[in-house]
């Protein structure tokens, strides 16, 4: 698969409004985008650090997997996303290598990117996202 870098780290929060000040006031980062991703029933806030981003995820519905994660764990580190050129190819390669997939085909993520998740059972219990332009 050969990812080029860590695209972002996803962090589940109950409220963007309450979480953003830590990143802005303590870390001195700038929230450059807030976007709702209907597919995932979340509202996201992004911060950039070099080539990598922090993605805060606030659930917009109790049905959201993020809402369930917060209910179970109280929030916190949710997933790590690796950047690849072609998400469909990367997912196929992962499946061929014996990795269990959550998404067999790419779907739409934030920032107009294609995304797909690998199953934590196959990734040492770390929810892993593959993400790229196509
Ligand atoms: Zn993500």
mmCIF file of N, CA, C and O in Angstrom, residues 26-89:
data_model
loop_
_atom_site.group_PDB
_atom_site.id
_atom_site.type_symbol
_atom_site.label_atom_id
_atom_site.label_comp_id
_atom_site.label_asym_id
_atom_site.label_seq_id
_atom_site.Cartn_x
_atom_site.Cartn_y
_atom_site.Cartn_z
ATOM 1 N N UNK A 26 -3.968 26.451 23.805
ATOM 2 C CA UNK A 26 -2.835 25.772 24.438
ATOM 3 C C UNK A 26 -1.776 25.407 23.402
ATOM 4 O O UNK A 26 -0.610 25.726 23.548
ATOM 5 N N UNK A 27 -2.204 24.738 22.316
ATOM 6 C CA UNK A 27 -1.227 24.313 21.305
ATOM 7 C C UNK A 27 -0.910 25.419 20.297
ATOM 8 O O UNK A 27 0.088 25.356 19.599
ATOM 9 N N UNK A 28 -1.774 26.420 20.211
ATOM 10 C CA UNK A 28 -1.529 27.526 19.290
ATOM 11 C C UNK A 28 -1.763 27.165 17.841
ATOM 12 O O UNK A 28 -1.200 27.772 16.930
ATOM 13 N N UNK A 29 -2.611 26.151 17.587
ATOM 14 C CA UNK A 29 -2.959 25.784 16.213
ATOM 15 C C UNK A 29 -4.199 26.564 15.794
ATOM 16 O O UNK A 29 -4.894 27.122 16.636
ATOM 17 N N UNK A 30 -4.454 26.561 14.487
ATOM 18 C CA UNK A 30 -5.607 27.305 13.996
ATOM 19 C C UNK A 30 -6.622 26.347 13.385
ATOM 20 O O UNK A 30 -6.279 25.523 12.531
ATOM 21 N N UNK A 31 -7.861 26.444 13.828
ATOM 22 C CA UNK A 31 -8.925 25.643 13.214
ATOM 23 C C UNK A 31 -9.239 26.271 11.868
ATOM 24 O O UNK A 31 -9.760 27.375 11.807
ATOM 25 N N UNK A 32 -8.874 25.581 10.765
ATOM 26 C CA UNK A 32 -9.039 26.185 9.440
ATOM 27 C C UNK A 32 -10.295 25.723 8.733
ATOM 28 O O UNK A 32 -10.643 26.244 7.678
ATOM 29 N N UNK A 33 -10.997 24.745 9.314
ATOM 30 C CA UNK A 33 -12.191 24.257 8.628
ATOM 31 C C UNK A 33 -13.112 23.529 9.589
ATOM 32 O O UNK A 33 -12.662 22.734 10.419
ATOM 33 N N UNK A 34 -14.404 23.832 9.493
ATOM 34 C CA UNK A 34 -15.421 23.057 10.205
ATOM 35 C C UNK A 34 -16.390 22.577 9.136
ATOM 36 O O UNK A 34 -16.838 23.366 8.297
ATOM 37 N N UNK A 35 -16.634 21.275 9.132
ATOM 38 C CA UNK A 35 -17.416 20.706 8.033
ATOM 39 C C UNK A 35 -18.264 19.563 8.560
ATOM 40 O O UNK A 35 -17.807 18.745 9.353
ATOM 41 N N UNK A 36 -19.512 19.496 8.075
ATOM 42 C CA UNK A 36 -20.354 18.368 8.444
ATOM 43 C C UNK A 36 -20.194 17.277 7.394
ATOM 44 O O UNK A 36 -20.188 17.557 6.196
ATOM 45 N N UNK A 37 -20.002 16.027 7.854
ATOM 46 C CA UNK A 37 -19.917 14.896 6.920
ATOM 47 C C UNK A 37 -21.155 14.035 7.146
ATOM 48 O O UNK A 37 -21.235 13.266 8.107
ATOM 49 N N UNK A 38 -22.140 14.215 6.258
ATOM 50 C CA UNK A 38 -23.440 13.567 6.421
ATOM 51 C C UNK A 38 -23.298 12.047 6.451
ATOM 52 O O UNK A 38 -23.924 11.373 7.274
ATOM 53 N N UNK A 39 -22.449 11.505 5.580
ATOM 54 C CA UNK A 39 -22.203 10.058 5.495
ATOM 55 C C UNK A 39 -21.880 9.449 6.844
ATOM 56 O O UNK A 39 -22.277 8.331 7.132
ATOM 57 N N UNK A 40 -21.124 10.173 7.655
ATOM 58 C CA UNK A 40 -20.647 9.621 8.921
ATOM 59 C C UNK A 40 -21.376 10.207 10.124
ATOM 60 O O UNK A 40 -21.036 9.887 11.258
ATOM 61 N N UNK A 41 -22.354 11.073 9.862
ATOM 62 C CA UNK A 41 -23.133 11.706 10.936
ATOM 63 C C UNK A 41 -22.216 12.376 11.959
ATOM 64 O O UNK A 41 -22.342 12.182 13.172
ATOM 65 N N UNK A 42 -21.286 13.175 11.434
ATOM 66 C CA UNK A 42 -20.372 13.910 12.302
ATOM 67 C C UNK A 42 -20.149 15.325 11.772
ATOM 68 O O UNK A 42 -20.357 15.610 10.591
ATOM 69 N N UNK A 43 -19.746 16.195 12.693
ATOM 70 C CA UNK A 43 -19.235 17.503 12.324
ATOM 71 C C UNK A 43 -17.748 17.461 12.658
ATOM 72 O O UNK A 43 -17.370 16.999 13.729
ATOM 73 N N UNK A 44 -16.902 17.921 11.727
ATOM 74 C CA UNK A 44 -15.457 17.813 11.920
ATOM 75 C C UNK A 44 -14.834 19.201 12.024
ATOM 76 O O UNK A 44 -15.320 20.161 11.429
ATOM 77 N N UNK A 45 -13.754 19.288 12.786
ATOM 78 C CA UNK A 45 -12.937 20.507 12.844
ATOM 79 C C UNK A 45 -11.500 20.094 12.576
ATOM 80 O O UNK A 45 -11.038 19.080 13.112
ATOM 81 N N UNK A 46 -10.805 20.851 11.712
ATOM 82 C CA UNK A 46 -9.451 20.475 11.301
ATOM 83 C C UNK A 46 -8.403 21.490 11.727
ATOM 84 O O UNK A 46 -8.618 22.706 11.672
ATOM 85 N N UNK A 47 -7.248 20.935 12.120
ATOM 86 C CA UNK A 47 -6.049 21.718 12.446
ATOM 87 C C UNK A 47 -4.901 21.098 11.676
ATOM 88 O O UNK A 47 -4.849 19.869 11.523
ATOM 89 N N UNK A 48 -3.966 21.911 11.210
ATOM 90 C CA UNK A 48 -2.834 21.385 10.447
ATOM 91 C C UNK A 48 -1.550 21.466 11.269
ATOM 92 O O UNK A 48 -1.286 22.466 11.925
ATOM 93 N N UNK A 49 -0.756 20.378 11.210
ATOM 94 C CA UNK A 49 0.588 20.366 11.804
ATOM 95 C C UNK A 49 1.487 19.746 10.762
ATOM 96 O O UNK A 49 1.483 18.536 10.563
ATOM 97 N N UNK A 50 2.250 20.554 10.046
ATOM 98 C CA UNK A 50 3.029 20.038 8.922
ATOM 99 C C UNK A 50 2.085 19.446 7.889
ATOM 100 O O UNK A 50 1.087 20.072 7.522
ATOM 101 N N UNK A 51 2.372 18.205 7.472
ATOM 102 C CA UNK A 51 1.533 17.542 6.465
ATOM 103 C C UNK A 51 0.351 16.845 7.117
ATOM 104 O O UNK A 51 -0.517 16.308 6.440
ATOM 105 N N UNK A 52 0.368 16.802 8.446
ATOM 106 C CA UNK A 52 -0.625 16.009 9.172
ATOM 107 C C UNK A 52 -1.689 16.919 9.778
ATOM 108 O O UNK A 52 -1.434 18.086 10.049
ATOM 109 N N UNK A 53 -2.876 16.374 9.945
ATOM 110 C CA UNK A 53 -3.971 17.144 10.531
ATOM 111 C C UNK A 53 -4.492 16.451 11.782
ATOM 112 O O UNK A 53 -4.345 15.250 11.935
ATOM 113 N N UNK A 54 -5.099 17.234 12.611
ATOM 114 C CA UNK A 54 -5.919 16.709 13.711
ATOM 115 C C UNK A 54 -7.361 16.904 13.266
ATOM 116 O O UNK A 54 -7.739 17.988 12.819
ATOM 117 N N UNK A 55 -8.138 15.843 13.332
ATOM 118 C CA UNK A 55 -9.554 15.901 12.962
ATOM 119 C C UNK A 55 -10.390 15.654 14.213
ATOM 120 O O UNK A 55 -10.394 14.554 14.756
ATOM 121 N N UNK A 56 -11.072 16.680 14.683
ATOM 122 C CA UNK A 56 -11.989 16.488 15.801
ATOM 123 C C UNK A 56 -13.332 16.064 15.231
ATOM 124 O O UNK A 56 -13.789 16.610 14.222
ATOM 125 N N UNK A 57 -13.965 15.098 15.868
ATOM 126 C CA UNK A 57 -15.239 14.562 15.378
ATOM 127 C C UNK A 57 -16.305 14.696 16.447
ATOM 128 O O UNK A 57 -16.169 14.131 17.540
ATOM 129 N N UNK A 58 -17.342 15.438 16.133
ATOM 130 C CA UNK A 58 -18.486 15.581 17.043
ATOM 131 C C UNK A 58 -19.686 14.889 16.398
ATOM 132 O O UNK A 58 -20.002 15.164 15.242
ATOM 133 N N UNK A 59 -20.349 13.997 17.130
ATOM 134 C CA UNK A 59 -21.499 13.309 16.533
ATOM 135 C C UNK A 59 -22.660 14.275 16.280
ATOM 136 O O UNK A 59 -22.895 15.183 17.079
ATOM 137 N N UNK A 60 -23.370 14.089 15.162
ATOM 138 C CA UNK A 60 -24.554 14.910 14.885
ATOM 139 C C UNK A 60 -25.834 14.107 15.104
ATOM 140 O O UNK A 60 -26.931 14.617 14.910
ATOM 141 N N UNK A 61 -25.676 12.831 15.479
ATOM 142 C CA UNK A 61 -26.834 11.975 15.721
ATOM 143 C C UNK A 61 -26.433 10.899 16.716
ATOM 144 O O UNK A 61 -25.279 10.456 16.729
ATOM 145 N N UNK A 62 -27.387 10.456 17.565
ATOM 146 C CA UNK A 62 -27.074 9.363 18.505
ATOM 147 C C UNK A 62 -26.721 8.074 17.765
ATOM 148 O O UNK A 62 -26.124 7.166 18.335
ATOM 149 N N UNK A 63 -27.097 7.997 16.463
ATOM 150 C CA UNK A 63 -26.812 6.812 15.648
ATOM 151 C C UNK A 63 -25.372 6.801 15.133
ATOM 152 O O UNK A 63 -24.914 5.798 14.590
ATOM 153 N N UNK A 64 -24.700 7.930 15.242
ATOM 154 C CA UNK A 64 -23.334 8.035 14.737
ATOM 155 C C UNK A 64 -22.413 7.083 15.489
ATOM 156 O O UNK A 64 -22.543 6.903 16.700
ATOM 157 N N UNK A 65 -21.471 6.459 14.774
ATOM 158 C CA UNK A 65 -20.511 5.575 15.452
ATOM 159 C C UNK A 65 -19.683 6.379 16.460
ATOM 160 O O UNK A 65 -19.220 5.830 17.460
ATOM 161 N N UNK A 66 -19.524 7.673 16.210
ATOM 162 C CA UNK A 66 -18.777 8.526 17.141
ATOM 163 C C UNK A 66 -19.569 8.702 18.447
ATOM 164 O O UNK A 66 -18.996 8.695 19.535
ATOM 165 N N UNK A 67 -20.884 8.822 18.335
ATOM 166 C CA UNK A 67 -21.723 8.926 19.543
ATOM 167 C C UNK A 67 -21.576 7.663 20.377
ATOM 168 O O UNK A 67 -21.433 7.721 21.611
ATOM 169 N N UNK A 68 -21.576 6.512 19.700
ATOM 170 C CA UNK A 68 -21.448 5.232 20.417
ATOM 171 C C UNK A 68 -20.069 5.108 21.062
ATOM 172 O O UNK A 68 -19.934 4.604 22.167
ATOM 173 N N UNK A 69 -19.054 5.577 20.338
ATOM 174 C CA UNK A 69 -17.678 5.532 20.870
ATOM 175 C C UNK A 69 -17.574 6.387 22.131
ATOM 176 O O UNK A 69 -16.971 5.977 23.125
ATOM 177 N N UNK A 70 -18.168 7.586 22.105
ATOM 178 C CA UNK A 70 -18.102 8.490 23.260
ATOM 179 C C UNK A 70 -18.863 7.888 24.449
ATOM 180 O O UNK A 70 -18.411 7.958 25.591
ATOM 181 N N UNK A 71 -20.000 7.261 24.131
ATOM 182 C CA UNK A 71 -20.799 6.623 25.177
ATOM 183 C C UNK A 71 -19.973 5.541 25.892
ATOM 184 O O UNK A 71 -19.997 5.418 27.117
ATOM 185 N N UNK A 72 -19.217 4.786 25.097
ATOM 186 C CA UNK A 72 -18.452 3.659 25.619
ATOM 187 C C UNK A 72 -17.145 4.105 26.295
ATOM 188 O O UNK A 72 -16.765 3.586 27.334
ATOM 189 N N UNK A 73 -16.442 5.050 25.677
ATOM 190 C CA UNK A 73 -15.086 5.405 26.128
ATOM 191 C C UNK A 73 -14.958 6.828 26.667
ATOM 192 O O UNK A 73 -13.875 7.224 27.092
ATOM 193 N N UNK A 74 -16.000 7.601 26.554
ATOM 194 C CA UNK A 74 -15.928 8.988 26.995
ATOM 195 C C UNK A 74 -15.213 9.910 26.018
ATOM 196 O O UNK A 74 -14.930 11.055 26.340
ATOM 197 N N UNK A 75 -14.901 9.419 24.813
ATOM 198 C CA UNK A 75 -14.198 10.236 23.806
ATOM 199 C C UNK A 75 -12.716 9.923 23.801
ATOM 200 O O UNK A 75 -12.271 8.985 24.463
ATOM 201 N N UNK A 76 -11.964 10.714 23.056
ATOM 202 C CA UNK A 76 -10.510 10.504 22.965
ATOM 203 C C UNK A 76 -10.074 10.007 21.603
ATOM 204 O O UNK A 76 -10.834 10.086 20.631
ATOM 205 N N UNK A 77 -8.835 9.492 21.535
ATOM 206 C CA UNK A 77 -8.258 9.007 20.271
ATOM 207 C C UNK A 77 -9.196 8.014 19.602
ATOM 208 O O UNK A 77 -9.570 7.019 20.221
ATOM 209 N N UNK A 78 -9.578 8.271 18.382
ATOM 210 C CA UNK A 78 -10.539 7.408 17.708
ATOM 211 C C UNK A 78 -9.936 6.630 16.550
ATOM 212 O O UNK A 78 -10.151 5.443 16.418
ATOM 213 N N UNK A 79 -9.188 7.306 15.676
ATOM 214 C CA UNK A 79 -8.565 6.579 14.558
ATOM 215 C C UNK A 79 -7.340 7.313 14.032
ATOM 216 O O UNK A 79 -7.127 8.487 14.316
ATOM 217 N N UNK A 80 -6.553 6.574 13.251
ATOM 218 C CA UNK A 80 -5.388 7.140 12.576
ATOM 219 C C UNK A 80 -5.611 6.939 11.073
ATOM 220 O O UNK A 80 -6.111 5.895 10.663
ATOM 221 N N UNK A 81 -5.300 7.976 10.296
ATOM 222 C CA UNK A 81 -5.557 7.909 8.848
ATOM 223 C C UNK A 81 -4.260 8.030 8.071
ATOM 224 O O UNK A 81 -3.476 8.960 8.280
ATOM 225 N N UNK A 82 -4.026 7.069 7.177
ATOM 226 C CA UNK A 82 -2.835 7.057 6.328
ATOM 227 C C UNK A 82 -3.192 7.582 4.940
ATOM 228 O O UNK A 82 -4.227 7.206 4.381
ATOM 229 N N UNK A 83 -2.327 8.433 4.400
ATOM 230 C CA UNK A 83 -2.563 8.991 3.066
ATOM 231 C C UNK A 83 -2.020 8.054 2.001
ATOM 232 O O UNK A 83 -0.871 7.606 2.083
ATOM 233 N N UNK A 84 -2.859 7.760 1.017
ATOM 234 C CA UNK A 84 -2.431 6.976 -0.147
ATOM 235 C C UNK A 84 -2.900 7.708 -1.403
ATOM 236 O O UNK A 84 -3.737 8.611 -1.327
ATOM 237 N N UNK A 85 -2.366 7.291 -2.557
ATOM 238 C CA UNK A 85 -2.786 7.936 -3.802
ATOM 239 C C UNK A 85 -4.183 7.490 -4.196
ATOM 240 O O UNK A 85 -5.028 8.288 -4.556
ATOM 241 N N UNK A 86 -4.412 6.170 -4.117
ATOM 242 C CA UNK A 86 -5.641 5.591 -4.642
ATOM 243 C C UNK A 86 -6.255 4.679 -3.578
ATOM 244 O O UNK A 86 -5.717 3.603 -3.287
ATOM 245 N N UNK A 87 -7.362 5.126 -3.007
ATOM 246 C CA UNK A 87 -7.952 4.418 -1.868
ATOM 247 C C UNK A 87 -8.493 3.039 -2.268
ATOM 248 O O UNK A 87 -8.297 2.060 -1.552
ATOM 249 N N UNK A 88 -9.160 2.961 -3.435
ATOM 250 C CA UNK A 88 -9.732 1.676 -3.868
ATOM 251 C C UNK A 88 -8.630 0.625 -4.010
ATOM 252 O O UNK A 88 -8.767 -0.509 -3.521
ATOM 253 N N UNK A 89 -7.529 1.012 -4.636
ATOM 254 C CA UNK A 89 -6.407 0.077 -4.818
ATOM 255 C C UNK A 89 -5.834 -0.324 -3.462
ATOM 256 O O UNK A 89 -5.568 -1.502 -3.211
#
